[in-house]
Structures are given as structure tokens and as C-alpha cells.
Amino acid sequence: MSLDLSIDDLEDLARGAAFLGTGGGGDPHIGRLVAGEAFARHGAPRILAPADLPDDALVCSIAGFGAPTVQVEKLIRGDEVMAALDRLEAHLGRRIDALLPAEIGGGNSLLPLAAGAMRGLPVIDGDGMGRAFPELQMNSFSLHGIRATPLVVIDEYHNSAVINAVTDKVAEDMTRALAIQMGLRVFIACFPMDGARMKAAVVPGTLSAALAVGRAIRQGRRGGDPVGSLVDCLRTLPPYGGGAILFDGKITDLERRTADGFASGLARVAALDGAGEAEVLFQNENLVARIGDRVLAIVPDLICIVDRDTGEPIPTQSLRYGQRIRIVAVPAPPQLRSDAALRVMGPVAFGLDHPYLPMRG
Amino acid sequence: MSLDLSIDDLEDLARGAAFLGTGGGGDPHIGRLVAGEAFARHGAPRILAPADLPDDALVCSIAGFGAPTVQVEKLIRGDEVMAALDRLEAHLGRRIDALLPAEIGGGNSLLPLAAGAMRGLPVIDGDGMGRAFPELQMNSFSLHGIRATPLVVIDEYHNSAVINAVTDKVAEDMTRALAIQMGLRVFIACFPMDGARMKAAVVPGTLSAALAVGRAIRQGRRGGDPVGSLVDCLRTLPPYGGGAILFDGKITDLERRTADGFASGLARVAALDGAGEAEVLFQNENLVARIGDRVLAIVPDLICIVDRDTGEPIPTQSLRYGQRIRIVAVPAPPQLRSDAALRVMGPVAFGLDHPYLPMRG
């Protein structure tokens, strides 16, 4: 079943992708604007189910890379994204046949769509995690031995580097060092792979899922319960099949820092009925929600903060003191829950002292 | 007149290059060992006067990059240097015909000789500055519009990046950020240029000059006055034509830090006759020698510290409390003394408050 996307879907898609981005993955307003302009000029790209890409086709990801706090002002030109793809093609010595989101997020789901429109390439309905993660090696492709490199990193002035590294973690460290030097406003073209390997590793259907989530929030607003509508949608939505409201409250404290190339911090949330206080730790994305030492949800499960009344997802960089919010959790796709996956993107990968507590679907 | 180099010349060459490296440019002992092994295995490379390279030949530089304090333990394997040249050739889509030192220094004069031996390529008798400088854009090639990029940076594990940047200063910043991440033990292949452009920009004859300097010091030891022999040699040596002992004393204080990817600091030197104290500031290379506010010599002129009795050049990373040393100054080659050159590699480029005070030949 293939998705037929139009410019009118972009608002829902950006909203849903921002939700599934669990606080990261880029700004949805900018993502929607960039994709909207590209769709208006060039038409929407064709969306392919993973199975529909030929096994020998070459597909790669294109993404914004850095700290969300800095990227808010960016994503506009698009020629740097084209240049990144040009340089990756030159390095590989062949043309890229299709694009694939590296992660789901308000920016990073929409950017491949914009690039697909500009370049006349189809975009795969799927990604490498079914959520967003802060580091390059945290995804299903790397777990399947598909390498992030050769990777092109480029800034708005077209300063660029083609990185080859012995592991994706080293590639992450090199790309992060360059991104910090280049002002944390860069794009990457990465994970070049053939169709056969993509099919074995992809988390499928996540553009469709993001669109469904965004629609459920919007439609729920008519009935006055967008968060209820969202949770209903999530319960049967592949690849998640679950969703629950963990906490309902008001943000009473925020600590943030942009350090080592990440936007990290924590938000404290007081229950509206006065019964307790939760906190959410984040590193670009939300990592854990807990009350004291009791974990409510933890990576790789999705921890999403939405406006309590409108259901609008709130990226970490847009959290503000006094906001009334709900914390919604969603089970991670099965690919992210294996022992091998948990070593790379579970609590231990973020230095969290809690064991993984899988949320039930 | 072309230079005919043998393995027996390497000790003199490394010593002389370390002197002309003005405190930086890599460790001469390691440079000599690496070149010695390569010469023993593969034979010495052919040395070409710049004029003897065909105008349409492709030449590039290969160098160690980072902080001298860290590089002391490195430079041994050589396969990373071959891999860097392979990657630059792949990126350019053509073979490199000759190698060229980027700078003069105990490591960075010897490394292209080692690489030339290993790869069977001739090496040009000349470089981009006739001394060493800490940053990529500080050289005669950049001044002539020859770009450092495309530049390959590689570490001992063969993690690499091919950098393209809009200016050589941006390339410096990107390469430095990567080098810091990679542990300040990296090599670069850079400044790909054709023979015609090389001839217009090169500082010629500096391998020959380094060999002459190293010989003069060794031969002077027989007569008991190696520093006198060195200064005599410098007075008529192209491209310098000058040399003088500025100060004679004992190191009484050393401040060092390895920060921002450089080895920086200062040495205080008390006169042996008790009459005053000089200080030498360095950033990888020695930048200024002064007594109080009175400048004795300043970049781009060469400020070289040698052992007072043996004349052995002392790189900044080998300066020690209590050493008895002489500070020798040498006029910079004319290419480095133009107004345009002084903006890039004169006192102002290092944030020094003194005007350039050209040393007379």
C-alpha cells in the first residue's frame, strides 16, 4: 500500500513527525515551510513502500545535524542539500535513486521530502528508528551493519567534508566535531545502501504513521480531546501499537545547556492536581520521564511532550516555564528493543542508571 | 642545480630542518627515523628543483598536522600517508606526480621524502614558507591563490575526511576541529596544484638550505663553535641571507598549554652574564623574542632556539627548565615579508601588539 502525499498533508505530517521525534528531529514549522515550497515548485515526490524499491537501487539519507536549539533558524535554502547529494554521488561514482529519512522528526522527516521534490527522486516510507535519536550510530541501519559512511557534511556556505570512518560512532564524533566548528547548522547525506539491505533494516511505514498521528491530533481538536484522539490512534498504529498518557502537569523548572554539540537539559513538571512532580531528561530528544526514582518511560521508548489542550507536540527547544503539558509515551518499534539495540540506544548508551523498562503496547 | 640526497644526509637534513622550523614543524628524530626506513627499503627519492617539474604535472603536500607535543610519539607507520594520497587522488580523479613539503620542519620536511621514497615519486626542493607556521593558510601558496583544499585528513586507523572549504582559513578551522577530535595525531594531504602554479609561489631551495644548515652545525662542532658555524652559513644562504645570535642564556621559566589544538606558551631566559631576561612566546612555532617591551625578533622572521654548546635545535616541545640555549634569528624569505603576507602571518595574525620589525640580512 503506497502513500500518496500532497502539499495539503504537510501540516499533519510535520505535526505527527514532531510528535514521533520525541522532542528532537528538527523544527516542524521550518520543515513544513521548506517541504511546502519544494512541493509547490516541483510537485510532491513519489512515496515508495520499502518493498517497492528495486534491490539494486541506491538509496541514502539526508538530514539536519546538530543541536535543535540552533537549527531553528535554518533549513531554508535547499541548495546545500542538493550540493551534499552531488558530493556523495561524486564520491560513490554513481547516481542516487531514492531518499530515505534517517529518523522521524519535524525537520528530518520533511527534509528528504523536500529534497526528493527538488531532485525528482522518490522517498521511502520508513526510516532508521521510528523516532529521533541524537547520535548517528543509534539506528537500525547501523545495527544491521549498514554504514553511515561515506558521509557528506555541508554548511550553508557549502564548506563540506566527506567522512570515512571505521565505525559509525567514530563517524558521529568526527561529524559532531565538524558540526560544532561549523556552528551546529549543517546537513548530512549518509547511509548510502542498496535496496536489498534497506529492506532488511528499515523501520517501515513511519511517514504514514507520522501522517496518521498528525491527523488524529487535528481531528481530535474538533471533539475537544486531541490528546485522547492521539492516544486512540497510537494504540493500533504500526510499528508502535501502543500509547498512554503518563503525566499531566505544568512546567515549573527548566535547565538547558548546549554543550558538546547537543541541546541537553531537564524539565520539571508539577501535577495539576498537586499530587507529585515528574521530570523529563533530554539530550536533543527526551530520554527518561520519572517521578523521583520511579521510571515512567525510558529510551528507546518514545517520550513525547504535547500541549495539554491542543495536543500540539512541543520540541525540547520550545519547552517553556509555565506550559501546561501532557507527557505521552509510545512503545519503541520492535527493531529498537533487542539486546543489541539496547546497548546502542537504550538507557546505558546515555549513561542513565535505570534498566530498560519496556512499555507495554 | 639539483640536490642528490642519500640516507647519510638525513641526520644533517633533519637537524637543519628542525632549526628552520623555528621550534615547530615536527620532531626531527622521528622524521629522520621514518625517512631512514623508507630510504633503506625503497631507495632515496629523486629531488627536483622547482623549475624541473613540468608545468602540467600535479604536485601536492603531505604533512603532519596538530600539536608538536602530541606528535612526538607518532609518524611511524606510513600506510596512513599512502592512504591519504590514495584518497586525494581518488577525489581529484588523477595521479599525483610529485610531492612538496608544505613547510620546513624536522617532521614536515622529512615526511614528504619518506612518502616520495615509498611511492616512487620525486620531491620538490622547496616549500610554502621556508620555515614552519601553525596554521594552514599561513604560506606562500595560499597567498598566490592556490587552495589548500581539497584536503584529506587521516588518522592512524584510516579514519579520514576530504575537506572542501571556501577559504583556507575555514579549511584550517575544519581540519583543526577534526584533528582535535582525532587526538591531534593526524596527517594531511593538501595543496594540490600544477607545476606552473607551484613555480610561481614556491619558496625554492629550502631542502638544500636545511641540509646546509644541518651540516654547518655538525661541522662547527669539530672546531668547538657550532653556533658560530651555523650563523656563518646562514649569512650567505638563500633564501635567507642573514643570521644573528640574539641572546645567550638559561631557561628559567616555562609556561605551556595544549589548547585549541596548538601547543602554546612562553619561555623565559636569563642572560648568563646576569644582564637581563628575554622571553620567547610560541604557538607551535616561536613567535617573538623580546626583552621587556623591546622586540629582538618577531614573525615572520625565524626565531630559533639552539643548545648553547652543541648548536642542536630545540623544538618547543623539548624546551626544559635549566637548558643553556642561544636564540638565533634569521630573516624570513622575501615572499613572507610583503604587506599581504604580513596580514596573514605577521604579528597581527597572532594577536601580537608589536609592529613587524624586519631583521636585516
XYZ file of C-alpha atoms in Angstrom:
722
model
C 0.000 0.000 0.000
C 1.698 3.192 -1.049
C 1.231 6.638 0.382
C 0.078 9.421 -1.905
C 1.269 12.674 -0.398
C 0.187 16.206 -1.316
C 1.099 19.668 -0.129
C -2.089 19.703 1.956
C -0.790 16.797 4.036
C 2.368 18.574 5.135
C 0.923 20.272 8.189
C -0.409 17.000 9.602
C 2.745 15.181 8.610
C 5.024 17.750 10.266
C 2.923 17.688 13.435
C 2.911 13.908 13.598
C 6.625 13.682 12.820
C 7.365 16.232 15.548
C 5.403 14.040 17.980
C 7.236 10.864 16.990
C 10.512 12.833 17.092
C 10.126 12.733 20.921
C 11.317 16.294 21.363
C 14.007 16.258 18.639
C 14.338 15.667 14.940
C 14.172 19.295 13.891
C 11.623 22.073 13.896
C 8.247 21.125 12.334
C 7.320 24.656 11.232
C 10.514 25.066 9.259
C 10.262 21.503 7.962
C 6.749 22.203 6.699
C 7.750 25.505 5.080
C 10.727 24.022 3.257
C 8.786 20.993 2.025
C 5.789 23.205 1.126
C 7.912 25.459 -1.049
C 9.581 22.476 -2.723
C 6.225 20.745 -3.354
C 4.723 23.959 -4.761
C 7.613 24.430 -7.184
C 8.354 20.887 -8.211
C 5.319 18.815 -7.202
C 5.234 16.236 -4.433
C 7.733 13.377 -4.662
C 6.554 9.834 -5.176
C 6.436 7.894 -1.903
C 7.545 4.280 -2.130
C 6.871 1.470 0.297
C 10.279 -0.073 1.113
C 9.342 -3.268 -0.747
C 8.773 -1.290 -3.941
C 12.387 -0.111 -4.273
C 14.455 -2.413 -6.532
C 17.106 -4.398 -4.658
C 19.938 -2.862 -6.655
C 18.749 0.748 -6.379
C 20.955 3.146 -4.378
C 19.213 4.964 -1.537
C 20.653 7.359 1.064
C 19.513 9.600 3.878
C 19.661 13.363 4.093
C 19.225 15.130 7.443
C 19.896 18.193 9.514
C 22.585 17.527 12.131
C 23.375 19.466 15.282
C 21.509 20.910 18.201
C 17.796 21.702 17.751
C 18.195 24.991 19.629
C 20.475 26.244 16.893
C 18.745 24.720 13.902
C 15.512 26.593 14.445
C 16.701 29.469 12.287
C 17.889 27.221 9.476
C 16.725 24.795 6.779
C 15.713 27.389 4.228
C 17.914 27.391 1.153
C 17.992 23.839 -0.071
C 20.949 24.257 -2.422
C 23.289 22.962 0.282
C 21.203 19.800 0.446
C 21.499 19.385 -3.325
C 25.248 20.016 -3.077
C 25.565 17.368 -0.344
C 23.865 14.808 -2.589
C 26.059 15.875 -5.531
C 29.194 15.349 -3.456
C 28.057 11.967 -2.175
C 27.265 10.870 -5.744
C 30.691 12.085 -6.926
C 32.394 10.188 -4.108
C 30.431 6.995 -4.803
C 30.738 7.342 -8.569
C 27.035 6.690 -9.164
C 23.625 8.332 -9.027
C 21.349 8.096 -6.022
C 17.965 6.587 -6.928
C 15.868 7.335 -3.849
C 15.951 9.145 -0.498
C 15.113 7.835 2.939
C 14.591 9.680 6.228
C 17.315 8.770 8.721
C 14.879 9.431 11.555
C 11.370 10.681 12.185
C 11.197 14.324 13.233
C 9.580 17.608 12.302
C 12.652 18.591 10.319
C 14.235 15.295 9.409
C 11.077 13.643 8.038
C 10.281 16.672 5.915
C 13.766 17.405 4.593
C 14.032 14.213 2.473
C 10.582 15.002 1.088
C 11.729 18.493 0.118
C 14.939 17.110 -1.372
C 13.018 14.387 -3.217
C 10.755 17.041 -4.729
C 13.711 19.240 -5.738
C 15.693 16.368 -7.201
C 12.826 14.373 -8.730
C 13.585 11.324 -6.573
C 11.156 9.020 -4.759
C 11.194 8.938 -0.951
C 10.883 5.743 1.084
C 8.033 5.422 3.606
C 10.219 4.362 6.501
C 13.326 5.377 8.421
C 16.107 4.032 10.599
C 14.426 4.216 14.007
C 10.743 5.186 14.003
C 11.680 8.105 16.236
C 14.628 10.511 16.549
C 17.935 9.916 18.316
C 20.789 12.327 18.982
C 23.685 10.271 17.591
C 24.493 8.835 14.202
C 25.104 5.229 15.268
C 21.745 4.962 17.067
C 19.605 3.365 14.388
C 18.541 0.136 12.820
C 20.784 0.533 9.754
C 23.975 0.646 11.849
C 22.699 -2.340 13.841
C 22.363 -4.265 10.579
C 25.926 -3.412 9.576
C 24.937 -0.721 7.100
C 27.464 2.070 7.454
C 26.660 5.772 7.873
C 29.792 6.496 5.814
C 30.813 7.693 3.323
C 29.021 10.676 4.807
C 28.965 14.237 3.450
C 28.613 17.095 5.928
C 27.957 20.555 4.485
C 27.096 24.028 5.760
C 25.204 26.923 4.236
C 28.361 28.255 2.564
C 28.994 24.838 1.003
C 32.035 24.117 3.150
C 31.985 20.340 3.206
C 33.740 17.165 4.250
C 33.411 13.598 3.008
C 33.948 11.408 6.053
C 35.021 7.774 6.090
C 35.375 6.145 9.496
C 35.995 2.685 10.884
C 32.788 2.744 12.976
C 29.630 4.821 12.950
C 30.472 6.038 16.460
C 33.756 7.445 15.152
C 31.837 8.965 12.243
C 29.462 10.550 14.791
C 32.390 12.001 16.756
C 34.051 13.387 13.615
C 30.801 14.807 12.253
C 29.930 16.327 15.636
C 33.378 17.992 15.892
C 32.922 19.485 12.434
C 29.317 20.492 13.125
C 30.371 22.343 16.284
C 33.119 24.130 14.330
C 30.640 24.957 11.546
C 28.114 26.425 14.003
C 25.793 23.425 14.534
C 23.835 24.309 11.409
C 24.806 21.612 8.976
C 23.278 18.922 6.814
C 24.466 15.393 6.236
C 23.986 12.950 3.381
C 24.727 9.474 4.706
C 23.863 5.779 4.916
C 24.246 5.021 1.219
C 22.841 1.499 0.784
C 21.189 -0.674 -1.802
C 17.500 -1.529 -1.816
C 18.034 -5.072 -0.579
C 19.915 -4.035 2.543
C 17.496 -1.174 3.188
C 14.522 -3.585 3.208
C 16.188 -5.799 5.812
C 16.921 -2.919 8.194
C 14.291 -0.214 7.704
C 11.557 0.608 10.203
C 8.764 0.670 7.620
C 5.704 2.865 7.312
C 6.822 5.708 9.521
C 5.914 8.529 7.124
C 2.400 7.029 7.014
C 2.467 6.746 10.809
C 3.509 10.384 11.216
C 0.700 11.489 8.925
C -1.825 9.411 10.884
C -0.635 10.871 14.188
C -0.806 14.437 12.901
C -4.301 13.871 11.542
C -5.530 12.285 14.761
C -4.391 15.322 16.752
C -6.065 17.748 14.343
C -9.290 15.778 14.119
C -9.399 15.349 17.886
C -9.432 19.119 18.301
C -12.933 19.245 16.823
C -14.214 16.962 19.548
C -12.269 18.848 22.209
C -9.947 15.943 23.107
C -6.932 15.946 20.776
C -4.685 14.027 23.199
C -7.353 11.339 23.623
C -7.691 11.110 19.840
C -3.889 10.841 19.542
C -3.666 8.005 22.080
C -6.531 6.149 20.394
C -4.722 6.403 17.072
C -1.407 5.192 18.550
C -2.933 2.032 20.082
C -3.373 0.352 16.724
C -0.739 2.212 14.722
C 2.119 0.191 13.230
C 5.016 -0.015 14.009
C 4.110 1.173 17.544
C 0.802 -0.381 18.654
C 0.539 1.479 21.934
C 0.308 4.841 23.615
C -0.540 6.203 27.052
C -0.693 9.495 28.913
C 1.942 9.285 31.649
C 1.554 12.618 33.354
C -0.500 15.779 33.232
C 1.002 18.951 34.596
C 2.679 22.321 34.352
C 6.345 23.000 33.660
C 7.839 24.529 36.798
C 11.538 24.372 36.050
C 13.780 24.058 33.019
C 17.504 23.519 32.835
C 19.195 23.648 29.485
C 22.645 23.778 28.055
C 24.020 23.471 24.553
C 27.240 21.586 25.194
C 29.364 19.114 23.242
C 27.136 19.779 20.252
C 23.868 18.730 21.885
C 20.934 20.561 23.448
C 20.658 18.845 26.822
C 18.729 19.512 29.988
C 15.726 18.609 32.051
C 12.169 19.805 32.564
C 10.331 19.525 35.887
C 6.561 19.169 35.692
C 4.186 19.621 38.636
C 0.939 17.634 38.545
C -2.041 19.905 38.029
C -3.850 18.195 40.904
C -0.856 18.911 43.161
C -0.021 15.199 43.512
C 3.682 14.985 42.782
C 6.262 16.178 40.344
C 7.742 14.429 37.304
C 10.947 15.227 35.463
C 11.996 14.636 31.885
C 15.688 14.460 30.932
C 16.663 15.209 27.360
C 19.668 15.164 25.015
C 18.159 16.643 21.848
C 15.416 14.016 22.390
C 13.587 13.117 25.621
C 15.418 10.285 27.364
C 13.511 9.410 30.517
C 10.385 10.513 32.375
C 10.411 9.728 36.081
C 8.872 10.612 39.426
C 11.727 10.590 41.903
C 13.479 7.304 41.161
C 10.407 5.663 39.631
C 10.713 5.443 35.863
C 7.548 6.181 33.910
C 9.163 5.590 30.498
C 12.719 5.433 29.195
C 14.629 5.211 25.912
C 14.280 3.679 23.393
C 10.520 4.021 24.109
C 9.172 7.340 22.879
C 8.565 10.077 25.450
C 6.601 12.923 23.888
C 5.503 16.204 25.389
C 2.345 17.791 23.974
C 0.319 20.868 24.784
C -2.331 19.716 27.256
C -5.215 21.364 25.410
C -4.291 21.392 21.712
C -2.185 18.221 21.611
C 0.493 20.129 19.691
C 3.870 18.387 20.117
C 6.453 20.578 21.888
C 10.067 20.066 20.772
C 12.640 20.321 23.573
C 13.836 23.693 22.301
C 10.289 25.085 22.631
C 9.624 23.961 26.204
C 8.833 26.990 28.377
C 8.209 27.676 32.040
C 4.508 27.553 32.848
C 3.409 25.461 29.858
C 0.566 23.068 30.627
C 1.546 19.805 29.042
C 0.915 16.108 28.895
C 3.636 13.501 28.698
C 2.680 10.718 26.305
C 4.666 7.502 25.937
C 4.737 5.162 22.952
C 6.433 1.736 22.754
C 9.538 1.757 20.551
C 9.343 -0.261 17.322
C 10.474 -3.886 17.909
C 13.746 -3.313 15.989
C 14.888 -0.953 18.773
C 14.174 -3.339 21.652
C 16.651 -6.186 21.016
C 19.584 -6.611 23.390
C 21.948 -5.425 20.650
C 19.788 -2.345 20.044
C 19.534 -1.525 23.748
C 23.326 -1.452 24.077
C 23.458 1.257 21.416
C 20.282 3.246 22.124
C 18.979 2.051 25.472
C 19.465 3.721 28.887
C 23.104 2.613 29.204
C 24.037 4.394 25.948
C 23.008 7.680 27.597
C 24.638 6.998 30.947
C 21.246 6.541 32.640
C 21.278 4.461 35.794
C 17.891 2.823 35.197
C 17.377 -0.508 33.444
C 15.174 -0.502 30.370
C 11.522 -0.788 31.412
C 9.689 -1.739 28.239
C 6.333 -0.043 27.922
C 3.581 -2.462 27.119
C 1.612 -1.982 23.905
C 71.347 22.606 -9.774
C 69.612 19.602 -8.331
C 70.117 18.044 -4.938
C 71.212 14.425 -4.718
C 70.088 13.090 -1.392
C 71.164 9.868 0.327
C 70.284 8.153 3.584
C 73.522 9.520 5.069
C 72.265 13.087 4.619
C 69.142 12.573 6.705
C 70.659 13.401 10.074
C 72.012 16.742 8.841
C 68.806 17.430 6.932
C 66.602 16.709 9.941
C 68.765 18.901 12.175
C 68.749 21.770 9.717
C 65.018 21.435 9.071
C 64.360 21.433 12.812
C 66.352 24.685 13.060
C 64.483 26.340 10.188
C 61.203 25.004 11.676
C 61.697 27.689 14.395
C 60.526 25.400 17.176
C 57.781 23.602 15.234
C 57.367 21.516 12.133
C 57.517 18.150 13.845
C 60.090 16.101 15.667
C 63.432 15.684 13.820
C 64.349 12.346 15.408
C 61.120 10.719 14.305
C 61.320 12.435 10.934
C 64.796 11.023 10.407
C 63.784 7.507 11.503
C 60.762 7.394 9.216
C 62.659 8.747 6.217
C 65.636 6.479 7.013
C 63.481 3.382 6.997
C 61.773 4.421 3.774
C 65.105 5.215 2.063
C 66.587 1.893 3.211
C 63.655 -0.067 1.825
C 62.873 1.831 -1.338
C 65.911 3.981 -2.081
C 66.038 7.769 -1.822
C 63.522 9.715 -3.881
C 64.650 11.929 -6.723
C 64.851 15.591 -5.642
C 63.698 18.103 -8.252
C 64.416 21.799 -8.426
C 61.014 23.529 -8.809
C 61.900 24.578 -12.365
C 62.407 20.931 -13.366
C 58.794 19.880 -12.729
C 56.662 20.043 -15.911
C 54.040 22.803 -15.852
C 51.176 20.336 -16.205
C 52.383 17.884 -13.543
C 50.252 17.529 -10.418
C 52.056 18.122 -7.127
C 50.696 18.168 -3.575
C 51.904 18.435 0.013
C 51.791 15.828 2.732
C 52.315 16.822 6.364
C 51.702 16.007 9.980
C 49.083 18.314 11.488
C 48.360 19.059 15.140
C 50.304 19.991 18.227
C 54.005 19.064 18.362
C 53.674 17.950 21.985
C 51.343 15.177 20.885
C 53.004 14.246 17.619
C 56.263 13.221 19.231
C 55.018 9.656 19.653
C 53.750 9.399 16.085
C 54.839 9.323 12.435
C 55.810 5.678 12.321
C 53.536 3.569 10.136
C 53.410 5.311 6.796
C 50.424 3.422 5.428
C 48.155 6.238 6.579
C 50.212 8.649 4.489
C 49.833 6.380 1.442
C 46.082 6.129 2.154
C 45.822 9.931 2.344
C 47.451 10.255 -1.085
C 45.207 7.482 -2.456
C 42.114 9.317 -1.233
C 43.257 12.646 -2.631
C 43.956 11.010 -5.996
C 40.509 9.341 -5.956
C 38.867 12.668 -5.171
C 40.794 14.512 -7.890
C 40.396 11.692 -10.391
C 44.086 11.728 -11.347
C 47.501 10.572 -10.196
C 49.854 12.787 -8.222
C 53.202 13.231 -9.989
C 55.366 14.772 -7.265
C 55.379 15.740 -3.588
C 56.275 19.037 -1.980
C 56.896 19.922 1.668
C 54.226 22.321 2.932
C 56.721 23.757 5.395
C 60.251 23.231 6.639
C 60.473 21.291 9.888
C 62.076 18.237 11.427
C 58.958 16.194 10.705
C 57.361 18.012 7.825
C 60.464 18.240 5.627
C 61.232 14.570 6.128
C 57.726 13.162 5.734
C 57.391 14.058 2.018
C 60.819 12.494 1.478
C 59.660 9.293 3.175
C 56.409 9.319 1.207
C 58.257 10.032 -2.033
C 60.526 7.038 -1.378
C 57.562 4.767 -0.557
C 55.530 5.886 -3.551
C 58.336 6.272 -6.071
C 57.622 9.980 -6.572
C 60.078 12.869 -6.866
C 60.128 15.536 -4.144
C 60.463 19.254 -4.847
C 63.366 21.177 -3.288
C 61.234 23.958 -1.848
C 58.174 24.565 0.319
C 55.429 27.071 1.050
C 57.184 29.242 3.627
C 60.865 28.487 4.214
C 60.008 27.891 7.853
C 57.079 26.352 9.788
C 53.806 28.036 10.726
C 50.980 26.757 12.926
C 48.049 27.350 10.561
C 47.141 26.085 7.132
C 46.538 29.447 5.471
C 49.929 30.840 6.518
C 52.005 30.155 3.430
C 53.014 31.444 0.058
C 50.710 29.077 -1.877
C 47.568 30.454 -0.188
C 48.872 33.986 -0.799
C 49.117 33.158 -4.500
C 45.548 31.891 -4.595
C 46.489 28.210 -4.585
C 43.982 26.439 -2.357
C 44.830 24.021 0.457
C 41.655 22.130 -0.494
C 40.586 19.561 -1.476
C 42.434 18.361 1.602
C 42.482 14.844 3.045
C 42.907 14.443 6.805
C 43.563 10.917 8.093
C 44.473 9.243 11.376
C 46.366 6.060 12.201
C 43.181 3.976 11.965
C 42.481 5.420 8.496
C 39.502 7.446 9.647
C 39.507 10.239 7.108
C 37.746 13.289 5.727
C 38.026 15.038 2.383
C 37.541 18.731 3.128
C 36.437 21.411 0.694
C 36.138 24.932 2.074
C 35.532 28.416 0.743
C 38.775 29.768 2.234
C 41.961 28.197 3.575
C 41.202 29.735 6.985
C 37.898 27.832 7.062
C 39.767 24.719 5.925
C 42.202 25.299 8.819
C 39.328 25.588 11.309
C 37.609 22.440 9.992
C 40.837 20.453 9.905
C 41.796 21.643 13.393
C 38.374 20.629 14.785
C 38.754 17.177 13.273
C 42.379 16.870 14.384
C 41.415 17.683 17.976
C 38.634 15.066 17.842
C 41.061 12.552 16.321
C 43.641 13.134 19.064
C 45.977 15.668 17.351
C 47.861 12.859 15.634
C 46.816 13.194 12.036
C 48.281 13.662 8.580
C 47.048 15.859 5.769
C 47.446 15.694 2.008
C 46.705 19.137 0.642
C 47.568 21.974 -1.755
C 47.099 20.003 -4.965
C 48.468 22.270 -7.718
C 50.039 22.079 -11.131
C 53.717 22.646 -11.787
C 53.200 26.085 -13.298
C 51.401 27.480 -10.271
C 53.850 25.820 -7.891
C 56.800 27.546 -9.592
C 55.193 30.970 -9.149
C 54.526 30.515 -5.437
C 57.153 28.176 -4.008
C 59.956 29.251 -1.687
C 62.711 27.410 -3.576
C 65.754 25.554 -2.361
C 64.706 25.015 1.215
C 65.591 21.301 1.368
C 69.069 22.285 0.205
C 69.094 25.082 2.778
C 68.079 22.721 5.585
C 70.848 20.314 4.607
C 73.415 23.151 4.565
C 72.302 24.358 7.998
C 72.455 20.882 9.494
C 75.938 20.315 8.044
C 77.207 23.670 9.288
C 76.150 22.832 12.833
C 77.768 19.385 12.707
C 80.958 20.631 11.122
C 81.161 23.552 13.590
C 81.238 21.072 16.464
C 84.693 19.938 15.390
C 86.034 23.443 15.806
C 84.165 23.915 19.069
C 81.828 26.664 17.809
C 78.769 25.104 16.160
C 76.565 28.166 16.664
C 79.204 30.387 15.075
C 79.467 27.993 12.146
C 75.655 27.996 11.834
C 75.484 31.813 11.755
C 78.308 31.993 9.203
C 76.415 29.576 6.971
C 73.131 31.489 7.297
C 74.664 34.824 6.236
C 75.024 33.748 2.633
C 72.350 31.047 2.480
C 69.444 31.528 0.062
C 66.573 32.238 0.550
C 67.559 33.778 3.921
C 70.875 35.623 3.613
C 71.244 36.530 7.264
C 71.519 35.219 10.790
C 72.450 36.547 14.215
C 72.652 35.423 17.818
C 70.082 37.469 19.722
C 70.516 36.195 23.242
C 72.611 33.781 25.267
C 71.136 32.419 28.448
C 69.476 29.807 30.622
C 65.801 28.885 30.640
C 64.403 29.930 33.998
C 60.683 29.557 33.408
C 58.369 27.728 31.037
C 54.639 28.053 30.604
C 52.864 25.669 28.273
C 49.390 24.659 27.404
C 47.950 22.488 24.657
C 44.718 24.329 23.913
C 42.546 24.813 20.838
C 44.703 22.255 19.084
C 48.002 24.116 19.479
C 50.966 23.834 21.811
C 51.331 27.396 23.104
C 53.322 29.042 25.827
C 56.377 31.076 26.652
C 59.940 30.529 27.780
C 61.861 32.973 29.981
C 65.599 33.070 29.509
C 68.046 34.736 31.919
C 71.287 36.086 30.458
C 74.282 34.049 31.559
C 76.136 37.237 32.464
C 73.189 38.285 34.637
C 72.336 41.244 32.386
C 68.612 40.951 31.787
C 65.984 38.414 30.850
C 64.433 37.630 27.476
C 61.200 35.833 26.750
C 60.066 33.831 23.746
C 56.367 33.341 23.009
C 55.316 30.364 20.918
C 52.264 28.820 19.250
C 53.709 25.555 17.919
C 56.441 27.812 16.449
C 58.329 30.656 18.160
C 56.524 33.969 17.534
C 58.500 36.728 19.210
C 61.665 37.152 21.255
C 61.719 40.252 23.417
C 63.327 41.875 26.418
C 60.531 43.618 28.265
C 58.731 45.538 25.516
C 61.761 45.665 23.242
C 61.405 43.251 20.350
C 64.518 41.336 19.355
C 62.820 39.464 16.505
C 59.235 38.718 15.515
C 57.256 36.644 12.994
C 57.547 36.042 10.115
C 61.318 36.245 10.781
C 62.677 32.969 12.127
C 63.338 32.717 15.867
C 65.265 29.560 16.619
C 66.425 28.169 19.937
C 69.563 26.026 19.931
C 71.626 24.321 22.588
C 74.325 26.820 23.563
C 77.181 24.323 23.276
C 76.163 21.776 20.619
C 74.037 24.050 18.411
C 71.337 21.358 18.368
C 67.956 22.961 17.560
C 65.441 22.603 20.398
C 61.793 22.251 19.313
C 59.283 23.996 21.582
C 58.078 20.664 22.988
C 61.643 19.845 24.099
C 62.373 23.111 25.920
C 63.241 22.388 29.568
C 63.939 24.379 32.687
C 67.648 24.995 33.132
C 68.685 24.450 29.493
C 71.528 26.696 28.373
C 70.492 27.998 25.000
C 71.107 30.586 22.351
C 68.361 32.384 20.488
C 69.233 32.774 16.811
C 67.221 34.893 14.379
C 67.061 34.567 10.603
C 65.345 36.956 8.158
C 62.200 35.456 6.624
C 62.332 34.737 2.882
C 61.161 37.775 0.861
C 57.845 36.076 -0.068
C 56.779 36.272 3.576
C 57.549 39.974 4.040
C 55.058 41.644 1.690
C 52.165 43.607 3.203
C 49.759 40.890 2.059
C 51.915 38.203 3.661
C 52.262 40.139 6.915
C 48.479 40.341 7.293
C 48.291 36.537 7.215
C 51.496 35.541 9.012
C 52.852 38.680 10.613
C 52.468 39.814 14.245
C 48.823 40.880 13.795
C 47.834 37.368 12.666
C 48.919 36.076 16.090
C 47.363 38.881 18.113
C 50.772 40.338 18.954
C 50.826 44.017 19.844
C 54.174 44.761 18.215
C 54.641 46.007 14.641
C 56.779 43.878 12.357
C 60.425 44.764 12.848
C 62.209 43.277 9.848
C 65.520 41.766 10.722
C 68.281 42.993 8.427
C 70.215 40.430 6.400
